[in-house]
Coordinates of C-alpha atoms and ligand atoms in Angstrom, one line a residue:
X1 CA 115.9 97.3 3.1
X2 CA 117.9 96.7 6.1
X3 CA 116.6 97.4 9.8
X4 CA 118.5 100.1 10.6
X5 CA 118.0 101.8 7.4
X6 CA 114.2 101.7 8.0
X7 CA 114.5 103.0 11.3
X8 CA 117.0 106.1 9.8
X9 CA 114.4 106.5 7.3
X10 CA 111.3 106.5 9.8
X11 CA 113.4 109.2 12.2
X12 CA 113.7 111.7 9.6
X13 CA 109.8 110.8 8.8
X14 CA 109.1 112.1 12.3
X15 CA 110.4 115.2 11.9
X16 CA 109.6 116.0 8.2
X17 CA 105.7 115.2 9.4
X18 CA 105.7 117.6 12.3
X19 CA 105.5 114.2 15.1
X20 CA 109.1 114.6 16.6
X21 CA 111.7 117.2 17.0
X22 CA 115.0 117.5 18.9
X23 CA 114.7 119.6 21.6
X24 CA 116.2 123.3 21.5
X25 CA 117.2 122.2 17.6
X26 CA 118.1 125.6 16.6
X27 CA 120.5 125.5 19.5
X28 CA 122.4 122.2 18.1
X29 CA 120.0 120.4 20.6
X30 CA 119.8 118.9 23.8
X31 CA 121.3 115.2 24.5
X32 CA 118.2 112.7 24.8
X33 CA 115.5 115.3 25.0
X34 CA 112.6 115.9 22.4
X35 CA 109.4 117.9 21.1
X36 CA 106.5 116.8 19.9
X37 CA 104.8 118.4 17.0
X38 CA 101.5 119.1 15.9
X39 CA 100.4 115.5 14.7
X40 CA 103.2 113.6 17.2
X41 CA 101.1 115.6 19.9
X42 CA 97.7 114.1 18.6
X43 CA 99.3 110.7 18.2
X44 CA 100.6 110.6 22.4
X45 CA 97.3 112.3 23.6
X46 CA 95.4 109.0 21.7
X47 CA 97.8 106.9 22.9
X48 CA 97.3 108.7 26.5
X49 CA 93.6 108.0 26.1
X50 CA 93.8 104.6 25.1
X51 CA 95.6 103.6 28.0
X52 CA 93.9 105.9 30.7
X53 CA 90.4 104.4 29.1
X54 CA 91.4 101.4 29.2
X55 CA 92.6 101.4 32.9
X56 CA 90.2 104.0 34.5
X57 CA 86.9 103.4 32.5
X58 CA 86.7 99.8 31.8
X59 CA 87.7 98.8 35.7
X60 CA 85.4 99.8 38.5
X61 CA 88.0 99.2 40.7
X62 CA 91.3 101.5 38.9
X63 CA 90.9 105.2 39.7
X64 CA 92.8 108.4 38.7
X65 CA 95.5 110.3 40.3
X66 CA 97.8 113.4 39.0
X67 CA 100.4 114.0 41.7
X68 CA 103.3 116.8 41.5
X69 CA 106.5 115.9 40.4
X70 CA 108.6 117.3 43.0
X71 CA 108.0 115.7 46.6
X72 CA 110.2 115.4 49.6
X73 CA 113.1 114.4 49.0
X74 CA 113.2 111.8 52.3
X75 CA 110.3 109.5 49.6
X76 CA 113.5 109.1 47.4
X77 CA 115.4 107.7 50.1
X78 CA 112.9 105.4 51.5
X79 CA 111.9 104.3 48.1
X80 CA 115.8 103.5 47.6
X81 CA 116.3 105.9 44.8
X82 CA 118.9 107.7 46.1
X83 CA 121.0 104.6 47.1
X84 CA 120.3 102.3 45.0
X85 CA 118.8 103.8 41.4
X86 CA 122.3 103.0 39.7
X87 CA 123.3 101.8 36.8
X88 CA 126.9 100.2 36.1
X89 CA 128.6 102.3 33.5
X90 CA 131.8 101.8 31.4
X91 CA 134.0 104.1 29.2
X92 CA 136.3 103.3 25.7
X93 CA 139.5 104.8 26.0
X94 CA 139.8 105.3 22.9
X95 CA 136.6 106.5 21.6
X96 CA 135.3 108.1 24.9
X97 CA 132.2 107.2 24.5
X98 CA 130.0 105.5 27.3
X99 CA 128.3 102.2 27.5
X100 CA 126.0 101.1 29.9
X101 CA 127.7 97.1 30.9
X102 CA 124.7 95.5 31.2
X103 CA 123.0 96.6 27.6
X104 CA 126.7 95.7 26.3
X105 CA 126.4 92.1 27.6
X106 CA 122.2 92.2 26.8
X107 CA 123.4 93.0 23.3
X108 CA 125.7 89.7 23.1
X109 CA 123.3 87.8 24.4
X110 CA 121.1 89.1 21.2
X111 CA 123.6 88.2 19.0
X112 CA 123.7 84.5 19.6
X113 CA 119.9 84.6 19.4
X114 CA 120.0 85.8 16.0
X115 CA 122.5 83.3 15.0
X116 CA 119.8 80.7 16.2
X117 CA 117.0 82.7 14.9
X118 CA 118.3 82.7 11.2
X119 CA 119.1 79.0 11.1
X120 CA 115.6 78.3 11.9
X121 CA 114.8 80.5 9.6
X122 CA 117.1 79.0 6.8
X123 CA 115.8 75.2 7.5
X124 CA 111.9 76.7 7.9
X125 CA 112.7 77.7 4.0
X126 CA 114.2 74.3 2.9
X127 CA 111.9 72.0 5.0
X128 CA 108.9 74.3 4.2
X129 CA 105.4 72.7 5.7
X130 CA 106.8 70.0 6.9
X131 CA 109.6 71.6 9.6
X132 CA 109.4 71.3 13.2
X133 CA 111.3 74.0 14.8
X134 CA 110.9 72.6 18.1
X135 CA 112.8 69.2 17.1
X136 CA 115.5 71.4 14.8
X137 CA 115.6 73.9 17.6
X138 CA 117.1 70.7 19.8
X139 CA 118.9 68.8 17.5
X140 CA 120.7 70.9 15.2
X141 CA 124.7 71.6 16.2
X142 CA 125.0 74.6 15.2
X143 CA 122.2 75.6 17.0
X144 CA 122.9 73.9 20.0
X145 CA 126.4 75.4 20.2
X146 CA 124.7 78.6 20.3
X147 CA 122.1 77.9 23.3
X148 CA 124.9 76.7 25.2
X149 CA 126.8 79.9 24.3
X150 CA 123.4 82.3 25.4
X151 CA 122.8 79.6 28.6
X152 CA 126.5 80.1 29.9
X153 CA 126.7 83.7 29.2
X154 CA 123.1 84.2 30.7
X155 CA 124.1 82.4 33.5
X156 CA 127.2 84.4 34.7
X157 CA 125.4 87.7 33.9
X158 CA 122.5 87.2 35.9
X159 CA 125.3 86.1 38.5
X160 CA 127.2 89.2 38.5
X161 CA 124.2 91.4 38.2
X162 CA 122.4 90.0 41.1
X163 CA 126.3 90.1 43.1
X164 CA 126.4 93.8 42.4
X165 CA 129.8 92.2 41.0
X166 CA 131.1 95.3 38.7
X167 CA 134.2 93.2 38.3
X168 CA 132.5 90.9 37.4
X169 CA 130.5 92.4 34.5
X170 CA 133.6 94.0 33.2
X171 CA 135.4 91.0 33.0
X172 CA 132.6 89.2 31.2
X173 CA 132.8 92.0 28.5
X174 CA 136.5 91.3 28.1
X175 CA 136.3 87.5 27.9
X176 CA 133.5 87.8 25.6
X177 CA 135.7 90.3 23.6
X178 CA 133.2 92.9 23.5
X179 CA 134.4 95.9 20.9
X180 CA 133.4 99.3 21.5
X181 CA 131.0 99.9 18.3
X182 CA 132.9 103.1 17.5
X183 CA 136.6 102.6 17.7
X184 CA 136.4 99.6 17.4
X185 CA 138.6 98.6 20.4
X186 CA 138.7 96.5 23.3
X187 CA 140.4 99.3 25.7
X188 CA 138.0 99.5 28.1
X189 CA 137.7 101.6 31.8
X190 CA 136.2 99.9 34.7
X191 CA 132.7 99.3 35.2
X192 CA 131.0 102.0 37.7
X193 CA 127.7 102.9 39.6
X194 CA 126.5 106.1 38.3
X195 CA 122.8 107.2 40.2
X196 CA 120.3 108.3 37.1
X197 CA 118.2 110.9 39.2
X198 CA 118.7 114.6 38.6
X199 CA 118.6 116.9 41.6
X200 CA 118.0 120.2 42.0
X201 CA 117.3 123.1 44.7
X202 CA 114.0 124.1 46.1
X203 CA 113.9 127.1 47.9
X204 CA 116.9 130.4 48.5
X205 CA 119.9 128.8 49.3
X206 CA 120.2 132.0 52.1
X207 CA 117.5 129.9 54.0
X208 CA 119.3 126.8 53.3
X209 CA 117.4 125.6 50.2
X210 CA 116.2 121.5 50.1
X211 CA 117.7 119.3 47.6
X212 CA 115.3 118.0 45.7
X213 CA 114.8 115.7 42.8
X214 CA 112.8 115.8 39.5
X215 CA 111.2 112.0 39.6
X216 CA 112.5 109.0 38.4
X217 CA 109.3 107.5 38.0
X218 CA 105.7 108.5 39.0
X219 CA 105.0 105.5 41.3
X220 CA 106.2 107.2 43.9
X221 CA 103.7 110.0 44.0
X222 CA 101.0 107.1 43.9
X223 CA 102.1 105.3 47.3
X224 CA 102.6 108.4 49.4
X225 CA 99.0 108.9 48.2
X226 CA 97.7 105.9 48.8
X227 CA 95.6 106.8 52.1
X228 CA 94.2 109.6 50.7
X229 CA 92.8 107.9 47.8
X230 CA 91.8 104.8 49.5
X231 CA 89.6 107.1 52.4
X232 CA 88.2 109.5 50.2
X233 CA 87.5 107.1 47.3
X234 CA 86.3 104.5 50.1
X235 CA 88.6 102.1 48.3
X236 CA 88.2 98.4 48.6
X237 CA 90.7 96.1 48.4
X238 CA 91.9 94.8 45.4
X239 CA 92.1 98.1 43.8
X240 CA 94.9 100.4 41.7
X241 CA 95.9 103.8 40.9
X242 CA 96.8 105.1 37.7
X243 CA 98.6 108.0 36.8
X244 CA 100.0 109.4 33.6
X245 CA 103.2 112.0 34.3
X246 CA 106.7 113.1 33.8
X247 CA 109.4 111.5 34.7
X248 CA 113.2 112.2 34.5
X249 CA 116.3 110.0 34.4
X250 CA 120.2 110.8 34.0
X251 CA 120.4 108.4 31.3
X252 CA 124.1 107.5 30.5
X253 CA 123.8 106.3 26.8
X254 CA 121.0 108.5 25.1
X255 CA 120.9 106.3 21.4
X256 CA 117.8 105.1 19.6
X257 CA 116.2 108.5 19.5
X258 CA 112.7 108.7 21.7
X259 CA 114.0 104.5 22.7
X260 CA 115.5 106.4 25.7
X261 CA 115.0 109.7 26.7
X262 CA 116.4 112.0 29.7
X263 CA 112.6 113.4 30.1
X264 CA 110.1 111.0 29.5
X265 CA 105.9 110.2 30.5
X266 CA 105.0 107.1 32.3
X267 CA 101.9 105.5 32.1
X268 CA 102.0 103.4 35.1
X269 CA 99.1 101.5 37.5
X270 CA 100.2 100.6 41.0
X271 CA 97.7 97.6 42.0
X272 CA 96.7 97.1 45.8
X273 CA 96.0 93.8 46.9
X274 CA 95.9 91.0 49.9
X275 CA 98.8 89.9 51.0
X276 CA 99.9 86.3 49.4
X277 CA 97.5 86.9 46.5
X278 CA 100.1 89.3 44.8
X279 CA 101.7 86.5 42.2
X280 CA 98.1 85.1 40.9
X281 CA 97.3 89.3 40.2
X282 CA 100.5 89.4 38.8
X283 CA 99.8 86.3 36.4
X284 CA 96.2 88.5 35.5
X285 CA 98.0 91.8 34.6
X286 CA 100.4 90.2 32.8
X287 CA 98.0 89.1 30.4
X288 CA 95.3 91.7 30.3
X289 CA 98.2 94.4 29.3
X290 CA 99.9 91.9 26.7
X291 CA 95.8 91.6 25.6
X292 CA 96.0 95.8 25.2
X293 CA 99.5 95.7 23.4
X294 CA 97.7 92.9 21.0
X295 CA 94.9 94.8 20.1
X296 CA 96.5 97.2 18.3
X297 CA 96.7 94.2 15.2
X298 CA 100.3 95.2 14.5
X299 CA 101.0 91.0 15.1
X300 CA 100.6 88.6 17.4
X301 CA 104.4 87.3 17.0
X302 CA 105.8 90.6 17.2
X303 CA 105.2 90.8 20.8
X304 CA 106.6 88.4 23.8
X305 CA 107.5 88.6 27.7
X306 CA 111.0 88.7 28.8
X307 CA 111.6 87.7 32.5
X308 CA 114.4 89.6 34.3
X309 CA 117.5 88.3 34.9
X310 CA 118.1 90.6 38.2
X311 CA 114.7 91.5 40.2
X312 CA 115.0 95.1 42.0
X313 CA 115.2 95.2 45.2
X314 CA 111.4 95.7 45.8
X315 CA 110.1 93.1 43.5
X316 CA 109.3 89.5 43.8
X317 CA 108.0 88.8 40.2
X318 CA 108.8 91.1 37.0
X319 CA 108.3 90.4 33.4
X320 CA 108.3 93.1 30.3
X321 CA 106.6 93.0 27.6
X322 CA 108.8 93.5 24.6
X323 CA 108.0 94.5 20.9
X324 CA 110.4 93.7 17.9
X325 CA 111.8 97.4 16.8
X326 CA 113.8 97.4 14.0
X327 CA 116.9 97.2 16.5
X328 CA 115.4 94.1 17.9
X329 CA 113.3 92.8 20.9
X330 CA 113.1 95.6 23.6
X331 CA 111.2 96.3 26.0
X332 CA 108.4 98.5 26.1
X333 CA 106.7 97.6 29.4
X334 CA 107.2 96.3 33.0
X335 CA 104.9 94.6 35.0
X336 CA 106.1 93.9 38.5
X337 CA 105.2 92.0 41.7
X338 CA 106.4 95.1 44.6
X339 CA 105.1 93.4 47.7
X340 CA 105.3 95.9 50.2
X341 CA 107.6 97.0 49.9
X342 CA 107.4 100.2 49.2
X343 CA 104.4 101.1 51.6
X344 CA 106.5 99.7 54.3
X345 CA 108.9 102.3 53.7
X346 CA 107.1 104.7 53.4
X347 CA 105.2 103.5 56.9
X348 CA 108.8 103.2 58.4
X349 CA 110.1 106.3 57.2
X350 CA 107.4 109.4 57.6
X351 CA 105.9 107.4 60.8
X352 CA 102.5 107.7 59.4
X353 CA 100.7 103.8 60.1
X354 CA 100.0 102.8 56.2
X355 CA 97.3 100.1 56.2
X356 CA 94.0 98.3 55.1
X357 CA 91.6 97.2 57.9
X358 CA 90.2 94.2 55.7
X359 CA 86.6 93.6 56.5
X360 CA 86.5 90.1 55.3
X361 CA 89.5 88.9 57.6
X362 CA 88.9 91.0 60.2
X363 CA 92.7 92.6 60.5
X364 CA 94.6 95.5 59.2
X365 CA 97.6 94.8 57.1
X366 CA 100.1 96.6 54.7
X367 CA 99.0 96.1 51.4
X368 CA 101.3 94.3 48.3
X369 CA 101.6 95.9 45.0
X370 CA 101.6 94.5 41.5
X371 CA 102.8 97.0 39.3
X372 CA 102.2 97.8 35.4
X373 CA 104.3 101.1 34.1
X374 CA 104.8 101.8 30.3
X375 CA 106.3 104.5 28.4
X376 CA 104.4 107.4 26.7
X377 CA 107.1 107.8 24.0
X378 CA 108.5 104.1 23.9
X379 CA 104.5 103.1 23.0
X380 CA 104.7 106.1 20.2
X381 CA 107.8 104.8 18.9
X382 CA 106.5 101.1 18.8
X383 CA 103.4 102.4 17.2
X384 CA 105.6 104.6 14.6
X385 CA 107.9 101.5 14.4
X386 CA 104.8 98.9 13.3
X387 CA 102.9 101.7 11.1
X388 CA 105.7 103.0 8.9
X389 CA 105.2 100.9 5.4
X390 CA 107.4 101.9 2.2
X391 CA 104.8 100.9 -0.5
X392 CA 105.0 100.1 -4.5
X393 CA 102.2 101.2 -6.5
X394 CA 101.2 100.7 -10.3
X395 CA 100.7 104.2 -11.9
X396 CA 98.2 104.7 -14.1
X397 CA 100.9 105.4 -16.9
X398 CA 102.2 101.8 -16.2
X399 CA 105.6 103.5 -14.1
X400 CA 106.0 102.4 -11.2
X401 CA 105.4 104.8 -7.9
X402 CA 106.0 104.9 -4.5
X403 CA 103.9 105.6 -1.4
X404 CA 105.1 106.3 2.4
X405 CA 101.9 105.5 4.7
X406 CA 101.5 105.3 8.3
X407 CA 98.8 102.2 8.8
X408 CA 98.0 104.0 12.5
X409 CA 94.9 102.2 14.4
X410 CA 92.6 104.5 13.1
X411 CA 91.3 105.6 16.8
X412 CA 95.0 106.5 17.3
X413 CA 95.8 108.8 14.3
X414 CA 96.5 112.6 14.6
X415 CA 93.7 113.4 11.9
X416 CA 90.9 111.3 11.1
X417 CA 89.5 112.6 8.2
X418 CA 90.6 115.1 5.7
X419 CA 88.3 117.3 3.4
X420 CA 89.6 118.3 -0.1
X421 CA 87.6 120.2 -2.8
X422 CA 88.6 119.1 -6.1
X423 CA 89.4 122.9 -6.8
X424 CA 89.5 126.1 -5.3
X425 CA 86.3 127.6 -6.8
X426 CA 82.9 127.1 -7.9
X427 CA 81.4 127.1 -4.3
X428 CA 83.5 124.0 -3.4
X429 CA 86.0 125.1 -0.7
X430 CA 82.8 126.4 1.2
X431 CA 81.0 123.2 0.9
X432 CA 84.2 121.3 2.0
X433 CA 84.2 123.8 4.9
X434 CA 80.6 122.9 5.7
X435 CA 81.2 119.3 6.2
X436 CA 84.2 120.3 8.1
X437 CA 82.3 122.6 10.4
X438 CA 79.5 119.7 10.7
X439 CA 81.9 116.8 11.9
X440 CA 84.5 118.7 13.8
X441 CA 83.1 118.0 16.9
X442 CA 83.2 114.2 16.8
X443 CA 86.6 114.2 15.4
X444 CA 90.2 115.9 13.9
X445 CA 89.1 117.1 10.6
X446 CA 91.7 118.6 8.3
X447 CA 90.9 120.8 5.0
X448 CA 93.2 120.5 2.6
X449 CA 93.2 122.4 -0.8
X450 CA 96.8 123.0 -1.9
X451 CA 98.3 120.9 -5.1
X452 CA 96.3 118.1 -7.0
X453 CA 94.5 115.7 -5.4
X454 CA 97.2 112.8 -5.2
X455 CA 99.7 114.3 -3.5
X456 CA 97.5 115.5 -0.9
X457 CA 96.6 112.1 -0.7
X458 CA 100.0 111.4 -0.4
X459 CA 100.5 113.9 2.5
X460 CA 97.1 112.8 4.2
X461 CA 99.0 109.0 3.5
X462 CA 101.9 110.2 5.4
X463 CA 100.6 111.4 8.5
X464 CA 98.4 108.4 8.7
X465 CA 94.8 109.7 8.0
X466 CA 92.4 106.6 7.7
X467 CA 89.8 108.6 5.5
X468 CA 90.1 111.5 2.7
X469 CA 86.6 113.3 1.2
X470 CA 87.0 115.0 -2.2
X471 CA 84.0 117.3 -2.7
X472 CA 83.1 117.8 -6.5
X473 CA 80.9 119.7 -8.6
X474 CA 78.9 116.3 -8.6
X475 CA 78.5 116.8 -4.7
X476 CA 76.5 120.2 -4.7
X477 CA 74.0 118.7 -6.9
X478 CA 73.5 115.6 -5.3
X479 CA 75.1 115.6 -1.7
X480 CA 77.2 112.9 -2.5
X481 CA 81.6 112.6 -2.0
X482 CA 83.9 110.1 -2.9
X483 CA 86.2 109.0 0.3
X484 CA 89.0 107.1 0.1
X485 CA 90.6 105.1 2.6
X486 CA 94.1 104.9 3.6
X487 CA 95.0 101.1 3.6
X488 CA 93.5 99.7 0.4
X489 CA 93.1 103.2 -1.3
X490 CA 89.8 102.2 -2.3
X491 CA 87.3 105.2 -3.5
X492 CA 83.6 105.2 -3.1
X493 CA 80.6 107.7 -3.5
X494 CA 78.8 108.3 -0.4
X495 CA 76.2 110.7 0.4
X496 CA 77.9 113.5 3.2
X497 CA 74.4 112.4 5.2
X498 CA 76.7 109.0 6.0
X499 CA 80.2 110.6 7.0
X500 CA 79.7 110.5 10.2
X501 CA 78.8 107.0 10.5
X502 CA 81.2 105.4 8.1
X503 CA 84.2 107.4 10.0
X504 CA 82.8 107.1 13.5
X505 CA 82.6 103.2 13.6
X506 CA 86.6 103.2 12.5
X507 CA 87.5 105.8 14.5
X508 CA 86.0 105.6 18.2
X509 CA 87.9 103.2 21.0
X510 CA 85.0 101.0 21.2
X511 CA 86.5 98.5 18.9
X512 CA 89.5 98.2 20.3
X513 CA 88.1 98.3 24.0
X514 CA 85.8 95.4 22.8
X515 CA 89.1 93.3 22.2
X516 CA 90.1 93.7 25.9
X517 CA 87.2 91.5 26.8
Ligands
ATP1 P1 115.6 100.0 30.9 O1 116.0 98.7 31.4 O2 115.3 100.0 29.4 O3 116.4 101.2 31.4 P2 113.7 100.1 33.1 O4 113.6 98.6 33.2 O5 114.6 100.9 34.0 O6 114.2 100.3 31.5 P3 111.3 100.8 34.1 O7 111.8 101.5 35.3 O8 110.6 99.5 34.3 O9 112.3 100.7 33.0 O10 110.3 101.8 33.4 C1 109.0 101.4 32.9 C2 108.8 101.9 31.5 O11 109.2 103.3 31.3 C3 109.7 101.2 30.5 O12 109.2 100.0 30.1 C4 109.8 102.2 29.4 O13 108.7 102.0 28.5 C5 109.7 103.5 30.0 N1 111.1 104.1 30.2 C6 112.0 103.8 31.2 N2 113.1 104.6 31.0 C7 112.8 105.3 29.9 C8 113.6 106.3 29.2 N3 114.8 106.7 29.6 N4 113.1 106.9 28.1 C9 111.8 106.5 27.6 N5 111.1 105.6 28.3 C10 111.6 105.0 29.4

């Protein structure tokens, strides 16, 4: 099936299985804004917890912070936000739709990738063991043709970006003979700044209300905290912040459903350190958070770091970590070298001295900032994305059958267990109710007695619950249930007494923490 079709199909999974709904639906919906349901809310809070857990619990030196999403508005202007949060956008005369010019040109780039990436592929099949894509990758024409394409291409964009040259960027779109996707044409309008942050008004306007702004991105709240986390936590030097929040940004294309989104959570982790040492902590959060990403099992390969091809105006290093959706490489998180950036700023503009008397070199200095700031619902659709499997079975009548499964990492699912009595009398549904009432404090339980037993395996199969129990007239004689798990759809009989064990050592973070080591 092709990509897109898969990622169509996993969409209306979303909202058929209560994870993901279009916000204000019964009102045709808001552009670019969404819901989560009852199992897409379990899913982010594990998500959530994973990441927080991972950050807060497992380093001494990383502590907590929940700051407010409106602050004053002068912290957007020293942060550059208001001048300088733009991206360049460009309009089809004919269709009237809006593009952003960079993810236009990004797009091309991907285009001559693929072309390489399937002759590989096609000489990987003929050569079989015995190819070496490093020596096709530089020898073959066809492929070389195409490098030199991406390399000339990459070259000017970088150029123009780093320029601020929206001329420039326009006129690469023309030369490359960039189509808008739906009209089809090449009529396009100039390229222009457009500032994603939405304001708003704090305050009766009688008394002269303050413009204020809904945040762009948490980090923000985390500097302008910085000394009062650093004195009352008694702070030392390297250490970070994290923080898990809202943010909100005036997106100008809203495509890819939750991909980009006009409200969105940040997970982000603002880093301290000495000045000078920022690149080699850099170097070390770059790979402890591709580690995290990894651990998940959903493929080594699938993963890889893109460096930027235009650093913001803060940064001196950035690099993202990108996963392979079924639109491609994107990216899914940013880890970047801030120097000081924004302290300074923040020192300059609210005339409040923002430093760290080091005790080891005996001086006070601003502190530089490595960075690491991932999406809430970009992680959900990359975990949605690498679950989602479409899955033949053998029927016991010899026809063949089809199962929709979620293979979530079990600590991540919505529900981690769900209890079925066979049938709905004979003492059963209490006894399923009994095991419920015994395990649902370690984890989300379900009971489940509506239709026959395979499709509520099917159901439980859909929403990505690792284990199912089926209590039977067998079980009040003897204690005993069959479970079945999710991925191999294995049964076995297992006395109640062991539950907790069996689903426990599948289900708890501690497995996936160990993998951080
Ligand atoms: P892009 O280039 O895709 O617009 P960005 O480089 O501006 O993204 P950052 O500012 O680095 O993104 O944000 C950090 C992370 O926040 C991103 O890696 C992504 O996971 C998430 N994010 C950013 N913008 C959005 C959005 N509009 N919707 C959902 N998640 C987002």
């Amino acid at each position: 099936m092709a990509q897109e079709d898969i990622f169509k199909k996993l969409i209306a999974h979303c909202k058929e299985y209560g994870f993901v709904f279009q916000s204000s639906e019964i009102y045709d919906g808001l552009g670019a804004v969404y819901d989560y349901g009852q199992n897409g809310v379990e899913l982010k809070n594990n998500i959530k917890k994973y990441w927080w857990d991972s950050m807060v619990m497992l380093h001494e030196n990383v502590v907590g912070l929940d700051s407010a999403i409106f602050m004053h508005p002068t912290i957007w202007k020293a942060s550059g936000h208001v001048d300088a949060f733009n991206d360049p956008l460009i309009d089809n005369k004919d269709s009237k739709k809006r593009y952003r010019a960079d993810v236009l040109i990004e797009e091309q780039l991907a285009k001559f990738e693929d072309k390489m990436n399937k002759e590989v592929a096609k000489a990987q099949k003929r050569f079989g063991d015995a190819f070496d894509e490093k020596q096709f990758r530089e020898t073959n024409p066809r492929v070389l043709a195409n490098q030199k394409k991406w390399d000339e291409l990459h070259e000017r964009f970088a150029n123009a970006l780093n320029d601020n040259d929206l001329a420039e960027l326009k006129q690469i779109i023309i030369d490359q003979e960039i189509a808008c996707p739906v009209s089809g044409t090449r009529n396009w309008t100039d390229v222009r700044q457009f500032n994603l942050m939405f304001g708003t008004e704090m305050g009766s306007t009688a008394d002269g209300a303050l413009k204020v702004y809904l945040r762009p991105e948490t980090a923000q709240g985390i500097f302008v905290n910085y000394l009062n986390v650093q004195k009352t936590g008694r702070m030392k030097i390297p250490f970070g912040i994290a923080q898990i929040g809202k943010a909100f940004r005036n997106e100008i294309v809203a495509r890819q459903f939750i991909f980009r989104m006009r409200e969105f959570e940040q997970m982000e982790m603002q880093f301290f350190v000495r000045p000078g040492s920022e690149l080699e902590w850099f170097d070390k959060w770059r790979e402890t958070r591709m580690k995290w990403h990894r651990a998940l099992g959903f493929g080594d390969d699938n993963y890889r770091f893109h460096e930027h091809e235009k650093l913001a105006h803060y940064a001196n290093a950035a690099v993202d970590v990108e996963y392979k959706f079924p639109f491609g490489f994107k990216e899914v998180e940013g880890i970047h070298s801030r120097t000081d950036f924004d302290l300074s700023q923040h020192q300059e503009f609210s005339g409040k001295k923002i430093q760290y008397y080091d005790p080891e070199l005996g001086k006070s200095y601003v502190p530089f900032v490595v960075e690491t700031s991932i999406g809430v619902d970009r992680m959900f659709l990359q975990i949605m994305s690498a679950s989602y499997f479409e899955e033949e079975l053998e029927a016991a009548n010899g026809k063949k059958d089809t199962r929709v499964v979620l293979k979530l990492p079990a600590p991540l699912a919505p529900v981690k267990l769900a209890v079925m009595p066979l049938v709905k009398k004979d003492g059963l549904p209490e006894k399923a109710r009994e095991i419920i009432d015994d395990l649902k404090f370690d984890f989300n339980c379900q009971y489940d007695e509506k239709d026959s037993i395979g499709k509520r395996y099917r159901r439980q199969d859909a929403v990505g619950t690792p284990f199912c129990v089926t209590v039977d007239h067998q079980t009040l004689e003897d204690q005993t249930v069959t479970i079945r798990y999710r991925d191999t759809m294995q049964q076995e009989r297992l006395p109640i007494a062991d539950l907790k064990e069996v689903v426990s050592s599948q289900v708890n973070f501690k497995a996936l923490f160990a993998k951080l080591k």
